[in-house]
PDB file of C-alpha atoms in Angstrom:
ATOM      1  CA  MET A  14     187.425 106.789 -94.955  1.00  0.00           C
ATOM      2  CA  ALA A  15     184.456 106.629 -92.378  1.00  0.00           C
ATOM      3  CA  LEU A  16     183.455 103.246 -90.705  1.00  0.00           C
ATOM      4  CA  SER A  17     180.534 102.319 -92.664  1.00  0.00           C
ATOM      5  CA  GLY A  18     179.243  99.577 -89.986  1.00  0.00           C
ATOM      6  CA  GLY A  19     179.698  96.999 -90.754  1.00  0.00           C
ATOM      7  CA  CYS A  20     178.011  97.898 -93.504  1.00  0.00           C
ATOM      8  CA  THR A  21     179.879  97.821 -96.853  1.00  0.00           C
ATOM      9  CA  CYS A  22     182.703  96.400 -97.931  1.00  0.00           C
ATOM     10  CA  SER A  23     186.341  98.531 -97.247  1.00  0.00           C
ATOM     11  CA  ILE A  24     189.682  97.191 -98.685  1.00  0.00           C
ATOM     12  CA  GLY A  25     192.448  97.945 -97.611  1.00  0.00           C
ATOM     13  CA  PRO A  26     195.683  96.885 -99.536  1.00  0.00           C
ATOM     14  CA  SER A  27     198.947  96.077 -96.408  1.00  0.00           C
ATOM     15  CA  ILE A  28     202.379  97.296 -98.325  1.00  0.00           C
ATOM     16  CA  LEU A  29     204.712  94.640 -96.608  1.00  0.00           C
ATOM     17  CA  ASN A  30     205.276  92.918 -99.256  1.00  0.00           C
ATOM     18  CA  ALA A  31     205.207  96.123-101.373  1.00  0.00           C
ATOM     19  CA  ASP A  32     208.473  97.676-102.720  1.00  0.00           C
ATOM     20  CA  LEU A  33     209.801  99.607 -99.525  1.00  0.00           C
ATOM     21  CA  SER A  34     212.392 101.996-101.235  1.00  0.00           C
ATOM     22  CA  ASN A  35     209.664 103.749-103.703  1.00  0.00           C
ATOM     23  CA  LEU A  36     207.090 102.940-100.658  1.00  0.00           C
ATOM     24  CA  ALA A  37     205.242 107.045-101.729  1.00  0.00           C
ATOM     25  CA  ALA A  38     204.314 105.768-105.595  1.00  0.00           C
ATOM     26  CA  GLU A  39     203.358 102.115-104.520  1.00  0.00           C
ATOM     27  CA  CYS A  40     200.488 103.697-102.034  1.00  0.00           C
ATOM     28  CA  GLN A  41     199.859 106.399-104.544  1.00  0.00           C
ATOM     29  CA  GLU A  42     199.128 103.547-107.419  1.00  0.00           C
ATOM     30  CA  LEU A  43     197.133 102.054-104.747  1.00  0.00           C
ATOM     31  CA  MET A  44     195.200 103.962-103.945  1.00  0.00           C
ATOM     32  CA  THR A  45     193.729 104.906-107.654  1.00  0.00           C
ATOM     33  CA  ALA A  46     193.870 101.323-107.881  1.00  0.00           C
ATOM     34  CA  GLY A  47     190.664 101.903-105.668  1.00  0.00           C
ATOM     35  CA  SER A  48     192.331 101.303-102.444  1.00  0.00           C
ATOM     36  CA  ASP A  49     189.875 102.557 -99.513  1.00  0.00           C
ATOM     37  CA  TYR A  50     192.416 103.048 -96.913  1.00  0.00           C
ATOM     38  CA  LEU A  51     196.211 101.438 -97.352  1.00  0.00           C
ATOM     39  CA  HIS A  52     197.428  98.577 -94.016  1.00  0.00           C
ATOM     40  CA  LEU A  53     200.280  99.551 -92.355  1.00  0.00           C
ATOM     41  CA  ASP A  54     202.477  96.307 -90.566  1.00  0.00           C
ATOM     42  CA  VAL A  55     204.431  97.968 -87.761  1.00  0.00           C
ATOM     43  CA  MET A  56     206.485  94.611 -86.067  1.00  0.00           C
ATOM     44  CA  ASP A  57     209.509  95.098 -83.697  1.00  0.00           C
ATOM     45  CA  GLY A  58     210.821  92.244 -83.741  1.00  0.00           C
ATOM     46  CA  HIS A  59     210.039  91.083 -80.614  1.00  0.00           C
ATOM     47  CA  PHE A  60     206.045  90.839 -80.928  1.00  0.00           C
ATOM     48  CA  VAL A  61     206.650  88.786 -83.596  1.00  0.00           C
ATOM     49  CA  PRO A  62     210.459  87.518 -85.337  1.00  0.00           C
ATOM     50  CA  ASN A  63     209.839  90.584 -88.031  1.00  0.00           C
ATOM     51  CA  LEU A  64     211.500  93.825 -88.806  1.00  0.00           C
ATOM     52  CA  THR A  65     209.408  96.945 -89.913  1.00  0.00           C
ATOM     53  CA  PHE A  66     208.988 100.307 -89.603  1.00  0.00           C
ATOM     54  CA  GLY A  67     208.365 102.683 -87.018  1.00  0.00           C
ATOM     55  CA  HIS A  68     206.494 106.267 -86.891  1.00  0.00           C
ATOM     56  CA  PRO A  69     209.811 108.347 -88.308  1.00  0.00           C
ATOM     57  CA  VAL A  70     208.954 106.661 -91.569  1.00  0.00           C
ATOM     58  CA  VAL A  71     205.695 107.104 -91.575  1.00  0.00           C
ATOM     59  CA  LYS A  72     205.442 110.581 -91.120  1.00  0.00           C
ATOM     60  CA  CYS A  73     207.429 110.841 -94.029  1.00  0.00           C
ATOM     61  CA  LEU A  74     204.709 108.841 -96.143  1.00  0.00           C
ATOM     62  CA  ARG A  75     202.221 110.637 -94.364  1.00  0.00           C
ATOM     63  CA  PRO A  76     202.323 114.101 -97.339  1.00  0.00           C
ATOM     64  CA  LYS A  77     203.211 112.263 -99.363  1.00  0.00           C
ATOM     65  CA  VAL A  78     199.410 110.709 -99.369  1.00  0.00           C
ATOM     66  CA  PRO A  79     196.938 113.211 -98.155  1.00  0.00           C
ATOM     67  CA  GLY A  80     194.488 112.463 -97.070  1.00  0.00           C
ATOM     68  CA  VAL A  81     194.385 108.668 -97.182  1.00  0.00           C
ATOM     69  CA  PHE A  82     193.440 106.267 -94.317  1.00  0.00           C
ATOM     70  CA  PHE A  83     195.892 105.157 -92.706  1.00  0.00           C
ATOM     71  CA  GLU A  84     195.510 101.556 -89.752  1.00  0.00           C
ATOM     72  CA  MET A  85     198.890 100.604 -88.025  1.00  0.00           C
ATOM     73  CA  HIS A  86     198.404  96.855 -87.361  1.00  0.00           C
ATOM     74  CA  MET A  87     200.301  97.452 -84.439  1.00  0.00           C
ATOM     75  CA  MET A  88     202.518  94.476 -84.342  1.00  0.00           C
ATOM     76  CA  VAL A  89     204.136  95.309 -80.942  1.00  0.00           C
ATOM     77  CA  SER A  90     204.962  94.015 -77.996  1.00  0.00           C
ATOM     78  CA  GLU A  91     203.554  97.550 -74.780  1.00  0.00           C
ATOM     79  CA  PRO A  92     201.980  99.054 -78.079  1.00  0.00           C
ATOM     80  CA  GLU A  93     200.849 101.999 -74.587  1.00  0.00           C
ATOM     81  CA  LYS A  94     204.874 102.758 -75.902  1.00  0.00           C
ATOM     82  CA  TRP A  95     204.420 103.773 -79.364  1.00  0.00           C
ATOM     83  CA  ILE A  96     200.249 105.023 -79.486  1.00  0.00           C
ATOM     84  CA  GLU A  97     202.071 109.250 -79.306  1.00  0.00           C
ATOM     85  CA  GLY A  98     204.214 108.911 -81.801  1.00  0.00           C
ATOM     86  CA  MET A  99     201.620 107.647 -84.477  1.00  0.00           C
ATOM     87  CA  ALA A 100     199.236 110.282 -84.222  1.00  0.00           C
ATOM     88  CA  ASP A 101     202.434 112.923 -83.755  1.00  0.00           C
ATOM     89  CA  ALA A 102     203.084 111.199 -87.957  1.00  0.00           C
ATOM     90  CA  GLY A 103     199.575 111.419 -88.771  1.00  0.00           C
ATOM     91  CA  ALA A 104     198.488 107.821 -88.486  1.00  0.00           C
ATOM     92  CA  ASP A 105     194.441 107.549 -88.559  1.00  0.00           C
ATOM     93  CA  MET A 106     193.842 104.240 -86.554  1.00  0.00           C
ATOM     94  CA  TYR A 107     196.346 102.956 -83.827  1.00  0.00           C
ATOM     95  CA  THR A 108     194.800  99.182 -83.843  1.00  0.00           C
ATOM     96  CA  PHE A 109     196.868  96.850 -81.335  1.00  0.00           C
ATOM     97  CA  HIS A 110     196.947  93.005 -80.334  1.00  0.00           C
ATOM     98  CA  TYR A 111     194.750  91.704 -77.696  1.00  0.00           C
ATOM     99  CA  GLU A 112     197.986  89.590 -76.516  1.00  0.00           C
ATOM    100  CA  ALA A 113     201.090  92.333 -76.318  1.00  0.00           C
ATOM    101  CA  THR A 114     199.345  94.229 -73.237  1.00  0.00           C
ATOM    102  CA  GLU A 115     198.489  93.806 -69.970  1.00  0.00           C
ATOM    103  CA  ASN A 116     195.964  96.436 -69.782  1.00  0.00           C
ATOM    104  CA  PRO A 117     193.416  97.009 -73.224  1.00  0.00           C
ATOM    105  CA  LYS A 118     190.863  99.782 -71.885  1.00  0.00           C
ATOM    106  CA  GLU A 119     193.724 101.661 -70.702  1.00  0.00           C
ATOM    107  CA  CYS A 120     195.548 101.418 -74.904  1.00  0.00           C
ATOM    108  CA  ILE A 121     192.334 102.201 -76.021  1.00  0.00           C
ATOM    109  CA  ARG A 122     191.617 104.991 -73.882  1.00  0.00           C
ATOM    110  CA  LYS A 123     195.257 105.929 -74.822  1.00  0.00           C
ATOM    111  CA  ILE A 124     194.668 106.386 -78.335  1.00  0.00           C
ATOM    112  CA  ARG A 125     191.261 107.783 -78.110  1.00  0.00           C
ATOM    113  CA  GLU A 126     192.874 110.610 -75.777  1.00  0.00           C
ATOM    114  CA  ALA A 127     195.779 110.938 -79.090  1.00  0.00           C
ATOM    115  CA  GLY A 128     192.850 111.448 -81.296  1.00  0.00           C
ATOM    116  CA  MET A 129     193.001 108.506 -83.449  1.00  0.00           C
ATOM    117  CA  LYS A 130     189.982 105.126 -83.561  1.00  0.00           C
ATOM    118  CA  ALA A 131     191.335 102.056 -82.093  1.00  0.00           C
ATOM    119  CA  GLY A 132     190.970  99.085 -83.495  1.00  0.00           C
ATOM    120  CA  MET A 133     192.348  95.600 -81.765  1.00  0.00           C
ATOM    121  CA  GLY A 134     193.491  92.230 -83.257  1.00  0.00           C
ATOM    122  CA  ILE A 135     193.784  88.837 -82.163  1.00  0.00           C
ATOM    123  CA  ASN A 136     195.807  86.070 -83.757  1.00  0.00           C
ATOM    124  CA  PRO A 137     195.105  82.457 -84.815  1.00  0.00           C
ATOM    125  CA  PRO A 138     195.310  80.907 -80.914  1.00  0.00           C
ATOM    126  CA  THR A 139     193.367  82.722 -79.245  1.00  0.00           C
ATOM    127  CA  GLN A 140     189.753  82.760 -78.582  1.00  0.00           C
ATOM    128  CA  VAL A 141     187.111  85.261 -80.520  1.00  0.00           C
ATOM    129  CA  GLU A 142     185.897  86.103 -76.325  1.00  0.00           C
ATOM    130  CA  VAL A 143     188.229  87.837 -75.661  1.00  0.00           C
ATOM    131  CA  LEU A 144     187.368  90.638 -77.364  1.00  0.00           C
ATOM    132  CA  LEU A 145     183.999  91.114 -75.800  1.00  0.00           C
ATOM    133  CA  PRO A 146     184.702  93.098 -73.561  1.00  0.00           C
ATOM    134  CA  PHE A 147     186.186  95.967 -75.230  1.00  0.00           C
ATOM    135  CA  ILE A 148     184.245  95.582 -77.579  1.00  0.00           C
ATOM    136  CA  GLU A 149     181.688  98.914 -77.257  1.00  0.00           C
ATOM    137  CA  LEU A 150     184.919 100.376 -76.524  1.00  0.00           C
ATOM    138  CA  LEU A 151     186.581  99.971 -80.522  1.00  0.00           C
ATOM    139  CA  ASP A 152     186.245 100.973 -84.041  1.00  0.00           C
ATOM    140  CA  CYS A 153     186.739  97.932 -85.197  1.00  0.00           C
ATOM    141  CA  VAL A 154     187.899  94.108 -84.264  1.00  0.00           C
ATOM    142  CA  LEU A 155     190.811  92.568 -86.123  1.00  0.00           C
ATOM    143  CA  VAL A 156     190.944  88.774 -86.897  1.00  0.00           C
ATOM    144  CA  MET A 157     194.331  87.220 -88.002  1.00  0.00           C
ATOM    145  CA  THR A 158     193.681  84.522 -90.529  1.00  0.00           C
ATOM    146  CA  VAL A 159     197.529  83.100 -90.409  1.00  0.00           C
ATOM    147  CA  ASN A 160     199.789  83.540 -87.389  1.00  0.00           C
ATOM    148  CA  PRO A 161     201.572  87.329 -88.036  1.00  0.00           C
ATOM    149  CA  GLY A 162     204.503  88.712 -88.694  1.00  0.00           C
ATOM    150  CA  PHE A 163     205.241  87.917 -92.766  1.00  0.00           C
ATOM    151  CA  GLY A 164     203.092  87.795 -95.481  1.00  0.00           C
ATOM    152  CA  GLY A 165     202.134  85.890 -98.207  1.00  0.00           C
ATOM    153  CA  GLN A 166     201.135  82.339 -95.351  1.00  0.00           C
ATOM    154  CA  LYS A 167     197.972  80.501 -96.060  1.00  0.00           C
ATOM    155  CA  PHE A 168     194.849  81.155 -95.197  1.00  0.00           C
ATOM    156  CA  ILE A 169     193.993  80.249 -91.494  1.00  0.00           C
ATOM    157  CA  SER A 170     189.528  78.638 -92.759  1.00  0.00           C
ATOM    158  CA  ASP A 171     189.454  77.849 -89.094  1.00  0.00           C
ATOM    159  CA  CYS A 172     189.441  81.561 -87.868  1.00  0.00           C
ATOM    160  CA  MET A 173     185.526  82.017 -90.210  1.00  0.00           C
ATOM    161  CA  SER A 174     184.372  80.778 -87.016  1.00  0.00           C
ATOM    162  CA  LYS A 175     185.738  83.962 -85.410  1.00  0.00           C
ATOM    163  CA  VAL A 176     184.604  86.539 -87.757  1.00  0.00           C
ATOM    164  CA  GLU A 177     180.902  84.750 -87.919  1.00  0.00           C
ATOM    165  CA  PHE A 178     180.476  84.655 -84.217  1.00  0.00           C
ATOM    166  CA  LEU A 179     180.976  88.265 -84.010  1.00  0.00           C
ATOM    167  CA  ARG A 180     178.785  89.446 -87.234  1.00  0.00           C
ATOM    168  CA  ASN A 181     175.972  87.265 -85.817  1.00  0.00           C
ATOM    169  CA  LYS A 182     176.452  89.244 -82.121  1.00  0.00           C
ATOM    170  CA  TYR A 183     177.022  92.666 -83.760  1.00  0.00           C
ATOM    171  CA  LYS A 184     175.528  93.427 -86.942  1.00  0.00           C
ATOM    172  CA  THR A 185     176.829  97.153 -86.902  1.00  0.00           C
ATOM    173  CA  LEU A 186     180.489  96.608 -85.935  1.00  0.00           C
ATOM    174  CA  ASP A 187     183.518  96.903 -88.401  1.00  0.00           C
ATOM    175  CA  ILE A 188     185.285  93.831 -88.807  1.00  0.00           C
ATOM    176  CA  GLY A 189     188.118  92.892 -90.585  1.00  0.00           C
ATOM    177  CA  VAL A 190     190.865  90.090 -92.445  1.00  0.00           C
ATOM    178  CA  ASP A 191     194.090  90.411 -92.292  1.00  0.00           C
ATOM    179  CA  GLY A 192     196.217  87.096 -93.587  1.00  0.00           C
ATOM    180  CA  GLY A 193     195.789  85.230 -97.027  1.00  0.00           C
ATOM    181  CA  VAL A 194     192.963  87.316 -98.042  1.00  0.00           C
ATOM    182  CA  GLY A 195     192.813  87.490-101.731  1.00  0.00           C
ATOM    183  CA  PRO A 196     190.080  85.858-104.842  1.00  0.00           C
ATOM    184  CA  ASN A 197     191.081  82.569-103.909  1.00  0.00           C
ATOM    185  CA  THR A 198     189.938  83.513 -99.698  1.00  0.00           C
ATOM    186  CA  ILE A 199     187.355  86.055-100.266  1.00  0.00           C
ATOM    187  CA  GLN A 200     183.969  84.607 -99.688  1.00  0.00           C
ATOM    188  CA  GLN A 201     184.803  82.862 -96.941  1.00  0.00           C
ATOM    189  CA  CYS A 202     185.824  85.889 -95.514  1.00  0.00           C
ATOM    190  CA  ALA A 203     182.743  87.815 -97.663  1.00  0.00           C
ATOM    191  CA  ASP A 204     180.107  84.438 -96.453  1.00  0.00           C
ATOM    192  CA  ALA A 205     181.629  85.001 -92.227  1.00  0.00           C
ATOM    193  CA  GLY A 206     180.639  88.868 -92.500  1.00  0.00           C
ATOM    194  CA  ALA A 207     183.712  90.522 -92.495  1.00  0.00           C
ATOM    195  CA  ASN A 208     183.707  93.497 -94.670  1.00  0.00           C
ATOM    196  CA  MET A 209     187.428  95.170 -93.562  1.00  0.00           C
ATOM    197  CA  ILE A 210     189.762  93.607 -95.945  1.00  0.00           C
ATOM    198  CA  VAL A 211     193.336  93.806 -94.868  1.00  0.00           C
ATOM    199  CA  SER A 212     194.747  92.172 -98.320  1.00  0.00           C
ATOM    200  CA  GLY A 213     199.081  91.847 -98.732  1.00  0.00           C
ATOM    201  CA  SER A 214     199.885  90.274-101.484  1.00  0.00           C
ATOM    202  CA  ALA A 215     197.101  89.251-103.906  1.00  0.00           C
ATOM    203  CA  VAL A 216     196.567  92.884-103.863  1.00  0.00           C
ATOM    204  CA  VAL A 217     200.336  94.213-104.150  1.00  0.00           C
ATOM    205  CA  LYS A 218     201.981  91.516-106.404  1.00  0.00           C
ATOM    206  CA  SER A 219     198.817  92.371-108.225  1.00  0.00           C
ATOM    207  CA  THR A 220     198.740  92.681-112.190  1.00  0.00           C
ATOM    208  CA  ASN A 221     195.790  94.742-112.420  1.00  0.00           C
ATOM    209  CA  LYS A 222     195.658  96.083-108.825  1.00  0.00           C
ATOM    210  CA  LYS A 223     192.116  97.457-110.232  1.00  0.00           C
ATOM    211  CA  GLN A 224     190.378  94.741-111.001  1.00  0.00           C
ATOM    212  CA  CYS A 225     191.457  92.614-107.813  1.00  0.00           C
ATOM    213  CA  ILE A 226     190.085  95.165-106.070  1.00  0.00           C
ATOM    214  CA  TYR A 227     187.084  95.190-107.712  1.00  0.00           C
ATOM    215  CA  ASP A 228     186.305  91.198-107.378  1.00  0.00           C
ATOM    216  CA  MET A 229     187.511  91.343-103.863  1.00  0.00           C
ATOM    217  CA  ARG A 230     184.621  94.136-102.792  1.00  0.00           C
ATOM    218  CA  SER A 231     181.740  93.031-104.701  1.00  0.00           C
ATOM    219  CA  VAL A 232     181.865  89.709-103.443  1.00  0.00           C
ATOM    220  CA  VAL A 233     181.834  90.768 -99.929  1.00  0.00           C
ATOM    221  CA  ASN A 234     178.984  93.977-100.798  1.00  0.00           C
ATOM    222  CA  SER A 235     177.375  91.354-102.112  1.00  0.00           C
ATOM    223  CA  ALA A 236     177.018  88.892 -99.392  1.00  0.00           C
ATOM    224  CA  LEU A 237     176.770  91.340 -96.888  1.00  0.00           C
ATOM    225  CA  LYS A 238     173.728  92.729 -99.303  1.00  0.00           C
ATOM    226  CA  ASN A 239     172.084  88.788 -98.723  1.00  0.00           C
ATOM    227  CA  ARG A 240     172.370  89.424 -94.207  1.00  0.00           C
ATOM    228  CA  GLN A 241     170.852  92.648 -94.798  1.00  0.00           C
ATOM    229  CA  GLN A 242     167.678  91.675 -96.405  1.00  0.00           C
ATOM    230  CA  GLU A 243     167.827  88.506 -94.423  1.00  0.00           C
ATOM    231  CA  LEU A 244     167.062  90.293 -91.084  1.00  0.00           C
TER     232      LEU A 244
END
């Protein structure tokens, strides 16, 4: 997957609520259903109150889904510590949290030196302006629309003002949203200007994953097209 510079929609299902005992097959099914990339949630039990998996699992998964773009969502303290391991495991993009490091710029530098794309996320309480000094160094930003740590939470609509602020300021920025995103909330995300859609339970638990992905993509691309026409 190539990042689109904010121009087209990309759907990346979060595998947090997938059957982790059958992860390779679950990921293959999600890609067959039309996903553009996979969003892999790494949690350390410290930055967020939950544990998931680390780079050994990613390294095992990589050959099972060759060529698929892996975005690592690193909900971990001291994200610098895991950069080399994730790069070696075959990750394509390393998205860390602004709140998790004392030196975001240095973290971005290390991510790029390891050969990965760099993303930065912010939690719902964090002001969007903290991202501004780093935008030119990043490949994407991720606006959390739930408090990170667990899947299946309720979408926080107030976070859409952050997406809208970023989109109005940066027309070609890849802006992601993550948390409670699905068919019932996708219009809000699209109208605000998000183009990288992380959807967990809504896609993974859907009885028709392909239709779910298609419907959300249609909503976002329609909104993006309308924005481009207004320019």
